[in-house]
Each structure stands twice: as C-alpha cells, then as structure tokens.
Short mmCIF file of C-alpha atoms in Angstrom, two decimals:
data_model
loop_
_atom_site.label_atom_id
_atom_site.label_comp_id
_atom_site.label_asym_id
_atom_site.label_seq_id
_atom_site.Cartn_x
_atom_site.Cartn_y
_atom_site.Cartn_z
CA UNK B 915 32.74 5.41 -4.84
CA UNK B 916 33.21 6.95 -1.45
CA UNK B 917 30.48 4.84 0.01
CA UNK B 918 31.55 1.54 -1.80
CA UNK B 919 31.02 -1.38 0.46
CA UNK B 920 31.76 -5.23 0.45
CA UNK B 921 28.75 -7.47 0.83
CA UNK B 922 28.03 -11.12 1.35
CA UNK B 923 24.51 -12.30 0.40
CA UNK B 924 22.78 -15.16 2.03
CA UNK B 925 19.58 -16.16 0.16
CA UNK B 926 18.41 -19.70 -0.92
CA UNK B 927 16.55 -18.41 -3.85
CA UNK B 928 19.16 -18.25 -6.62
CA UNK B 929 17.02 -15.84 -8.66
CA UNK B 930 16.66 -13.39 -5.78
CA UNK B 931 20.31 -13.83 -4.72
CA UNK B 932 21.39 -13.02 -8.35
CA UNK B 933 18.96 -10.05 -8.39
CA UNK B 934 20.42 -8.54 -5.23
CA UNK B 935 23.86 -9.00 -6.52
CA UNK B 936 23.03 -7.13 -9.71
CA UNK B 937 21.34 -4.30 -7.85
CA UNK B 938 24.46 -3.78 -5.64
CA UNK B 939 27.08 -4.33 -8.29
CA UNK B 940 25.38 -2.02 -10.71
CA UNK B 941 25.78 0.70 -8.20
CA UNK B 942 29.46 0.13 -7.61
CA UNK B 943 29.42 -2.16 -4.59
CA UNK B 944 31.31 -5.43 -4.26
CA UNK B 945 29.47 -8.70 -3.62
CA UNK B 946 32.33 -10.94 -2.50
CA UNK B 947 30.19 -14.04 -1.98
CA UNK B 948 26.64 -15.44 -2.23
CA UNK B 949 25.53 -18.51 -0.34
CA UNK B 950 22.22 -20.37 0.08
CA UNK B 951 22.05 -21.45 3.69
CA UNK B 952 22.95 -20.27 7.27
CA UNK B 953 25.82 -22.88 7.67
CA UNK B 954 27.50 -21.81 4.36
CA UNK B 955 27.13 -18.12 5.48
CA UNK B 956 28.92 -18.80 8.87
CA UNK B 957 31.61 -20.88 6.96
CA UNK B 958 32.14 -18.16 4.35
CA UNK B 959 32.46 -15.39 6.82
CA UNK B 960 34.89 -17.44 8.87
CA UNK B 961 37.03 -17.91 5.87
CA UNK B 962 37.08 -14.26 4.92
CA UNK B 963 37.85 -13.31 8.44
CA UNK B 964 40.82 -15.66 8.39
CA UNK B 965 42.10 -13.86 5.26
CA UNK B 966 41.61 -10.47 6.93
CA UNK B 967 39.04 -9.82 4.29
CA UNK B 968 35.78 -9.47 6.51
CA UNK B 969 32.98 -7.85 4.32
CA UNK B 970 31.28 -4.71 5.60
CA UNK B 971 27.77 -6.20 5.64
CA UNK B 972 25.98 -9.38 5.34
CA UNK B 973 22.51 -9.39 3.67
CA UNK B 974 20.62 -12.47 4.85
CA UNK B 975 17.21 -13.94 4.52
CA UNK B 976 15.55 -14.81 7.84
CA UNK B 977 14.28 -18.16 6.63
CA UNK B 978 16.81 -20.53 4.84
CA UNK B 979 17.46 -24.32 4.45
CA UNK B 980 17.13 -26.90 5.86
CA UNK B 981 14.05 -26.07 7.92
CA UNK B 982 13.16 -22.60 6.44
CA UNK B 983 12.38 -21.20 9.91
CA UNK B 984 15.15 -19.14 11.53
CA UNK B 985 18.45 -20.37 10.17
CA UNK B 986 19.27 -17.05 8.58
CA UNK B 987 18.74 -14.82 11.68
CA UNK B 988 20.37 -17.39 13.89
CA UNK B 989 23.50 -17.27 11.70
CA UNK B 990 23.26 -13.41 11.77
CA UNK B 991 23.12 -13.24 15.50
CA UNK B 992 26.00 -15.73 15.76
CA UNK B 993 28.09 -13.72 13.36
CA UNK B 994 27.53 -10.53 15.30
CA UNK B 995 28.76 -12.22 18.42
CA UNK B 996 31.96 -13.26 16.81
CA UNK B 997 32.40 -10.10 14.65
CA UNK B 998 30.80 -7.05 16.46
CA UNK B 999 31.84 -4.72 13.64
CA UNK B 1000 30.10 -6.75 10.90
CA UNK B 1001 27.01 -4.98 9.61
CA UNK B 1002 23.93 -7.33 9.37
CA UNK B 1003 20.87 -6.62 7.34
CA UNK B 1004 18.18 -9.33 7.31
CA UNK B 1005 15.32 -9.72 4.95
CA UNK B 1006 11.97 -11.16 5.73
CA UNK B 1007 8.73 -11.91 3.90
CA UNK B 1008 6.72 -10.72 6.87
CA UNK B 1009 7.31 -8.90 10.16
CA UNK B 1010 8.57 -11.56 12.53
CA UNK B 1011 8.68 -9.87 15.92
CA UNK B 1012 10.73 -12.45 17.76
CA UNK B 1013 13.46 -12.51 15.21
CA UNK B 1014 13.53 -8.74 14.84
CA UNK B 1015 13.78 -8.17 18.56
CA UNK B 1016 16.49 -10.77 18.92
CA UNK B 1017 18.65 -9.07 16.26
CA UNK B 1018 18.02 -5.60 17.46
CA UNK B 1019 18.52 -6.27 21.19
CA UNK B 1020 21.93 -7.80 20.53
CA UNK B 1021 23.63 -4.67 19.33
CA UNK B 1022 23.41 -0.99 19.13
CA UNK B 1023 24.91 -0.43 15.64
CA UNK B 1024 25.22 -1.78 12.17
CA UNK B 1025 21.87 -3.68 12.10
CA UNK B 1026 18.98 -3.71 9.80
CA UNK B 1027 15.60 -5.54 9.31
CA UNK B 1028 13.67 -5.03 6.05
CA UNK B 1029 10.77 -6.65 4.36
CA UNK B 1030 11.58 -8.25 1.07
CA UNK B 1031 9.04 -5.94 -0.68
CA UNK B 1032 11.28 -3.09 0.17
CA UNK B 1033 13.97 -4.42 -2.29
CA UNK B 1034 11.81 -3.24 -5.17
CA UNK B 1035 12.47 0.31 -3.95
CA UNK B 1036 16.08 -0.01 -5.23
CA UNK B 1037 17.43 3.24 -4.05
CA UNK B 1038 16.07 2.81 -0.43
CA UNK B 1039 17.34 -0.72 -0.37
CA UNK B 1040 20.85 -0.03 -1.55
CA UNK B 1041 20.93 3.05 0.86
CA UNK B 1042 19.90 0.73 3.64
CA UNK B 1043 22.77 -1.72 2.85
CA UNK B 1044 25.32 1.17 2.79
CA UNK B 1045 23.98 2.63 6.06
CA UNK B 1046 24.19 -0.65 7.87
CA UNK B 1047 27.69 -1.31 6.45
CA UNK B 1048 28.78 1.96 7.95
CA UNK B 1049 27.41 1.21 11.32
CA UNK B 1050 24.00 2.68 10.95
CA UNK B 1051 20.57 1.23 11.50
CA UNK B 1052 17.99 0.39 8.86
CA UNK B 1053 14.53 -0.71 10.13
CA UNK B 1054 11.63 -1.17 7.89
CA UNK B 1055 8.70 1.20 8.74
CA UNK B 1056 6.36 -1.88 9.17
CA UNK B 1057 8.84 -3.53 11.55
CA UNK B 1058 9.18 -0.29 13.53
CA UNK B 1059 5.43 0.17 13.72
CA UNK B 1060 4.81 -3.39 14.79
CA UNK B 1061 7.54 -3.68 17.39
CA UNK B 1062 6.76 -0.31 18.90
CA UNK B 1063 3.02 -1.04 18.92
CA UNK B 1064 3.25 -4.26 20.77
CA UNK B 1065 4.87 -2.74 23.78
CA UNK B 1066 2.53 -2.85 26.81
CA UNK B 1067 4.58 -0.65 29.24
CA UNK B 1068 4.38 2.93 28.28
CA UNK B 1069 5.85 4.51 31.45
CA UNK B 1070 9.26 5.06 29.81
CA UNK B 1071 7.59 7.00 27.05
CA UNK B 1072 4.97 8.83 29.14
CA UNK B 1073 6.89 11.93 28.96
CA UNK B 1074 7.33 12.09 25.11
CA UNK B 1075 5.07 14.33 23.09
CA UNK B 1076 3.37 12.94 20.00
CA UNK B 1077 5.85 14.84 17.84
CA UNK B 1078 8.77 13.35 19.74
CA UNK B 1079 7.28 9.83 19.33
CA UNK B 1080 6.96 10.52 15.56
CA UNK B 1081 10.66 11.67 15.49
CA UNK B 1082 11.75 8.56 17.49
CA UNK B 1083 10.01 6.35 14.85
CA UNK B 1084 11.90 8.03 12.04
CA UNK B 1085 15.07 7.69 14.03
CA UNK B 1086 14.46 4.00 14.24
CA UNK B 1087 14.24 3.83 10.48
CA UNK B 1088 17.86 5.18 10.44
CA UNK B 1089 16.80 8.64 9.13
CA UNK B 1090 19.37 11.53 9.87
CA UNK B 1091 18.25 14.67 11.39
CA UNK B 1092 18.09 16.41 7.99
CA UNK B 1093 15.98 13.53 6.57
CA UNK B 1094 13.55 13.81 9.43
CA UNK B 1095 13.27 17.50 8.98
CA UNK B 1096 12.37 17.02 5.30
CA UNK B 1097 9.89 14.29 6.17
CA UNK B 1098 8.13 16.37 8.80
CA UNK B 1099 8.52 19.65 6.84
CA UNK B 1100 10.33 21.38 9.81
CA UNK B 1101 13.70 22.93 10.42
CA UNK B 1102 16.85 20.98 11.23
CA UNK B 1103 17.02 22.95 14.49
CA UNK B 1104 13.47 21.89 15.36
CA UNK B 1105 14.45 18.25 14.92
CA UNK B 1106 17.67 18.62 16.94
CA UNK B 1107 15.55 20.02 19.86
CA UNK B 1108 13.16 17.10 19.59
CA UNK B 1109 15.99 14.56 19.50
CA UNK B 1110 17.66 16.25 22.58
CA UNK B 1111 14.35 16.08 24.50
CA UNK B 1112 14.10 12.45 23.66
CA UNK B 1113 17.57 11.74 24.90
CA UNK B 1114 16.92 13.60 27.97
CA UNK B 1115 13.55 12.07 28.77
CA UNK B 1116 14.93 8.54 28.10
CA UNK B 1117 17.88 9.11 30.36
CA UNK B 1118 20.51 8.83 27.65
CA UNK B 1119 23.50 10.94 28.70
CA UNK B 1120 26.01 12.61 26.30
CA UNK B 1121 28.55 9.96 27.37
CA UNK B 1122 26.58 7.40 25.26
CA UNK B 1123 28.01 9.18 22.12
CA UNK B 1124 26.65 8.65 18.60
CA UNK B 1125 24.86 5.42 19.63
CA UNK B 1126 22.16 7.37 21.63
CA UNK B 1127 20.06 7.38 18.46
CA UNK B 1128 19.87 3.55 18.45
CA UNK B 1129 19.79 3.35 22.22
CA UNK B 1130 16.65 5.48 22.23
CA UNK B 1131 14.84 2.99 20.11
CA UNK B 1132 16.22 0.05 22.01
CA UNK B 1133 15.04 1.60 25.31
CA UNK B 1134 11.49 1.73 23.88
CA UNK B 1135 11.66 -1.77 22.47
CA UNK B 1136 12.83 -3.15 25.81
CA UNK B 1137 10.28 -1.14 27.83
#
C-alpha cells in the first residue's frame, strides 16, 4: 500500500487495543507494538528509536494506568518533544479541553485528537491515523467545536466572514481543499479563495509554507 504506515498503540483496555490492531492490520498497516500504559509507551518508543525503527504514528488513550487521568497525553507530549517527526493521535472518551490544547499547542504538524466513538466510523478513523502519520492533522469535529467555542477573544477573527469561519473549522478537521469543497458544495477555486483570505487576515505569510493550514487553527485556539 502506498499509504502503509507503522503504528504503536497505547491503550489499557486489551479488548480495545486488539480491536484497533485488527482495524489497522486488516487495511494493510503495520502495528509494531501495543502497550497498556504511558511508561511502557515511552520505553517502547525509546527502544524502537534506538533500533532506528521509529514508527510513523502513536495512537494513545488520554487516560491510562496507574491513575487513569492524563498519563497517555503526558506521554504523547513527552514523545513529541523527543521525536518531533513522530505522529501522535490521542483518543478520549470525552472532549478534555486542557489536554487537547496542550497537545495541539505543542506542534504544528502530525497531531490528532479524536473521541473514541469515532473509532466506530472505521474508514474515517483509519484515514485519520494515516493523515497524522504523514504529518497532517486530525481533530474530531466535537473537539474543534468545543475548543473554538471556548475562546473569549474574537479580535483575531473579527475580519473573517461566516463562510471563512466554516472553512477554518473544516481545515481544523484536517480536510483538504477538495474535501472542503465537496462538504460545502462549492468549487475548489472558491475554497482556495477562502483559504487564501483566511491566511491573509490571520497574518500568515507564504513563508510559513504548508503548515499555514495548521497555524491558522492554532492562531484561533491561542487567541
């Protein structure tokens, strides 16, 4: 497979861990390790890195043993600090704004935050894993809505039209311009114009390269 990726799964529920493994391997991806807590995740990634066999992406539960609070996301943030090119997709039962913001604010590429319910939508889940592994972004629509909705300062977005805000939300979900066009039932050219306007109004210059899409979302989240 052209999009075949190598994955490490960190999930304390053996049943869910095996289920995620099956979903990914059935679609041609390689699950190189599965662990049940944050410490084991950090140790496993360290061992793989030492063998020059770092995976493309880690899929980790936010809450894992021993306290079932934030072990998973803390391990993810730690690993991103040591391995900036490692994709990280975290799964959560609910939208936990603090954890989502901490993860998103730490990087501009290769990050994802999905609700566990999204796993049932198999194709979307697998697409999200691949997208994050390849340096893209995958944010659950509920996460996007809650994070954007909690912002109190609107000055940075005051110049955006309602349609541009809608496009920004879809960008935050990791959609391509073509996918946004299909969602909004408009032409690719119209979406490109909206995206260009968003970059211009948020002060993101062409020198920011391909990461401007993610930076646009981060600018809003940090406003």
